[in-house]
Coordinates of C-alpha atoms in Angstrom, one line a residue:
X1 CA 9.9 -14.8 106.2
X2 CA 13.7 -14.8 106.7
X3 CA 15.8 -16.6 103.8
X4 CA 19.4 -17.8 103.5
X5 CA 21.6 -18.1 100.6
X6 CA 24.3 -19.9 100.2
X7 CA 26.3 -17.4 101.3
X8 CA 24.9 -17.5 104.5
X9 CA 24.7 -21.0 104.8
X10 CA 28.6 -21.0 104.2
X11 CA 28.7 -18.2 106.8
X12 CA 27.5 -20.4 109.3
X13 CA 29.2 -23.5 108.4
X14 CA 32.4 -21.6 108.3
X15 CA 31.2 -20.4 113.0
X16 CA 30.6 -24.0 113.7
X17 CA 33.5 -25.4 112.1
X18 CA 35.6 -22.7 113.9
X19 CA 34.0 -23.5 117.0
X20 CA 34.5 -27.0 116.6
X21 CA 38.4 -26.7 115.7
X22 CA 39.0 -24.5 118.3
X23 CA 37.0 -26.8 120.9
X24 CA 38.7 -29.9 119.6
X25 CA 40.8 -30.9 122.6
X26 CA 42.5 -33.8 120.9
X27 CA 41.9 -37.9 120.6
X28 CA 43.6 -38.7 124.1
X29 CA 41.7 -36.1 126.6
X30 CA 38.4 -36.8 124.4
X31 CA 38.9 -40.7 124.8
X32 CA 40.0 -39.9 128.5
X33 CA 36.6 -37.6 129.6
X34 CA 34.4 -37.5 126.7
X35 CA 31.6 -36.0 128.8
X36 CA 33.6 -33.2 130.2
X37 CA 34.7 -32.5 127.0
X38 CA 31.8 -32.7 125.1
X39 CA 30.4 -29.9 127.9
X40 CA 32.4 -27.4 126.6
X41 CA 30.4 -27.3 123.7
X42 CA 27.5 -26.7 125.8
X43 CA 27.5 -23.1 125.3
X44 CA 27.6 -22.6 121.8
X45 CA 25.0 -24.9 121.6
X46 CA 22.6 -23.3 123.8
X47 CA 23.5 -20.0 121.5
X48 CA 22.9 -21.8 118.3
X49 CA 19.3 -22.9 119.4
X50 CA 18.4 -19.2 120.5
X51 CA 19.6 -17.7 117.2
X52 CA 17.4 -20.3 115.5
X53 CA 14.9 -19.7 117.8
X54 CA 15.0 -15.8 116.6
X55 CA 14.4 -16.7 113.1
X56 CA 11.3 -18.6 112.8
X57 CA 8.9 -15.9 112.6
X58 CA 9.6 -14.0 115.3
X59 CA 8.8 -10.3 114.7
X60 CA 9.6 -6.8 116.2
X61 CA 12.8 -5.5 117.8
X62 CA 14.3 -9.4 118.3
X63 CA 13.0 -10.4 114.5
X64 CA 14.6 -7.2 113.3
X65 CA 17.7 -7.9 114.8
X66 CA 18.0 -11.5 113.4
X67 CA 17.2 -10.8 110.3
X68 CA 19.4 -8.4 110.0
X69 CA 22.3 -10.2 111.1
X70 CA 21.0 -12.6 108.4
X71 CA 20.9 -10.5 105.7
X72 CA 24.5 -9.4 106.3
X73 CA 25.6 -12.6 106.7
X74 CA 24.0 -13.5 103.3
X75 CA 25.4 -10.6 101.8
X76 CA 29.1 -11.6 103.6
X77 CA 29.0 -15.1 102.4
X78 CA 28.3 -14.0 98.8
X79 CA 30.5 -11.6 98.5
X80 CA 33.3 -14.3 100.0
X81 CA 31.8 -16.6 97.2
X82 CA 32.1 -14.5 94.3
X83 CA 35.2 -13.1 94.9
X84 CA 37.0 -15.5 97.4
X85 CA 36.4 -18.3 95.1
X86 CA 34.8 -17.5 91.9
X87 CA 31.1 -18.6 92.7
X88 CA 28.0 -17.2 92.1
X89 CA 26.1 -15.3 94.7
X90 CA 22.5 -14.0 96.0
X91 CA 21.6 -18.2 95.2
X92 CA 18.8 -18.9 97.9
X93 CA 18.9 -22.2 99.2
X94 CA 15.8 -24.6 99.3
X95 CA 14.4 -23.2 102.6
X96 CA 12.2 -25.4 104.5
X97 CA 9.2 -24.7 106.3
X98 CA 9.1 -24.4 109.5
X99 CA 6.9 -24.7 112.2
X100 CA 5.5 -21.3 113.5
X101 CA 5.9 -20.2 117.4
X102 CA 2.5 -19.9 118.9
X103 CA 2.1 -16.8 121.0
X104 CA 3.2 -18.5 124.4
X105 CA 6.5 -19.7 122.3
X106 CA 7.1 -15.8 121.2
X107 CA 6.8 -15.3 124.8
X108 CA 9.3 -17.7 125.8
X109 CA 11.5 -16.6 123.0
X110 CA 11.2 -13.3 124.6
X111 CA 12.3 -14.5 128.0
X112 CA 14.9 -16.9 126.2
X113 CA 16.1 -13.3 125.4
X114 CA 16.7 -11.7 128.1
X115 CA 18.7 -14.9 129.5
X116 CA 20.9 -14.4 126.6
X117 CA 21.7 -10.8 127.0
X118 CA 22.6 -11.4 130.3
X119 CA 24.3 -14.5 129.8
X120 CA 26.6 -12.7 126.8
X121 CA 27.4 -10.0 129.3
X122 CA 28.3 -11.7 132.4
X123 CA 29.1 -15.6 131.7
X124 CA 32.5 -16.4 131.0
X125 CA 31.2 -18.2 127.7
X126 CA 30.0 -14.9 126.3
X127 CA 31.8 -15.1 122.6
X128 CA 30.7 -18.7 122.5
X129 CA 26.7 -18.1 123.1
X130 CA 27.2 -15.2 120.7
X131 CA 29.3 -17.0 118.2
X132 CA 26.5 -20.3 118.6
X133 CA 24.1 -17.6 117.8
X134 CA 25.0 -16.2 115.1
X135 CA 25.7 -19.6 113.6
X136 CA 21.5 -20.3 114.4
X137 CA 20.5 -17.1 112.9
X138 CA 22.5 -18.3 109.6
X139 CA 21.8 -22.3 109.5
X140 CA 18.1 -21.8 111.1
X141 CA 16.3 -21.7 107.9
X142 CA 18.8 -23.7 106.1
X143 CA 17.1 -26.8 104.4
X144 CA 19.8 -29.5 105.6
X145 CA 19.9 -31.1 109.1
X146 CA 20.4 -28.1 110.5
X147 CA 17.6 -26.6 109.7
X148 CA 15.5 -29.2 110.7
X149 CA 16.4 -28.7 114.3
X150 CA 14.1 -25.9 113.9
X151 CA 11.1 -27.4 113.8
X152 CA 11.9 -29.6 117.3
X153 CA 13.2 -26.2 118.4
X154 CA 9.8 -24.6 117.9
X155 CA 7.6 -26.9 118.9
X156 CA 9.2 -26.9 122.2
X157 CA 9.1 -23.2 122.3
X158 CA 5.2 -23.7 122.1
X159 CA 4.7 -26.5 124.2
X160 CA 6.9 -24.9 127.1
X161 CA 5.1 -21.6 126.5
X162 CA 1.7 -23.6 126.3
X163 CA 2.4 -25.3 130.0
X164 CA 3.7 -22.2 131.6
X165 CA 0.9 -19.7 130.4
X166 CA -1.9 -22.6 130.6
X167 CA -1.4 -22.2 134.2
X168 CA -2.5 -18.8 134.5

């Protein structure tokens, strides 16, 4: 099982609060066309529930991956703790459980996959499903609110993958 330190939960607190300073269009043109601008989040979203998606038990080339990127995110966000600010690193925080994906949710996963490579290579919105992603990986297993998107996450993973390969 993947697990995040605090390191790595600052990691991805530090993507989404990028994401959302950068985003932040201002009070007037958010007041003016909240939905419009609110879509332009819409992205990095959709990335953050993949790379949550890819930790929650997910094994072999797309596991590896993942928990790679969030055992050097761990290791980033420790090493920024202890010597960007004194702390203490290599703490793991109170991971939750999580609900497994089923083998029709791997499968989805697995297509969910390939719509993100392609998506990061050809959509205009590339660094922001990337960026979103990276932020899942590190806040996926994270035992705040984030991390219990997961579970929602999951579930739909199975039940999607349930309906589509029930058919066959």
């Amino acid at each position: 099982m993947n697990y995040v330190t605090y390191g790595g939960v600052t990691v991805g607190l530090c993507l989404l609060i990028h994401q959302l300073v950068t985003w932040f269009p201002g009070r007037k043109k958010l007041t003016n066309d909240p939905v419009r601008q609110a879509a332009e989040l819409l992205p990095f979203l959709l990335g953050w529930a993949y790379g949550c998606l890819t930790t929650l038990g997910v094994g072999g080339l797309v596991g590896l991956i993942s928990g790679t990127i969030l055992g050097l995110s761990n290791w980033l966000g420790d090493v920024a703790l202890v010597w960007g600010v004194g702390g203490q690193g290599e703490q793991q925080t109170g991971a939750k459980a999580f609900v497994p994906l089923s083998g029709p949710g791997l499968a989805v996963v697995l297509i969910l996959t390939v719509a993100f490579i392609a998506a990061a290579k050809k959509s205009a919105y590339g660094v922001e499903l990337k960026r979103g992603a990276w932020c899942g990986i590190c806040l996926g297993t994270s035992a705040g609110v984030a991390g219990f998107a997961a579970v929602p996450l999951a579930t739909a993973a199975n039940v999607i993958g349930d309906r589509i390969y029930g058919a066959f």
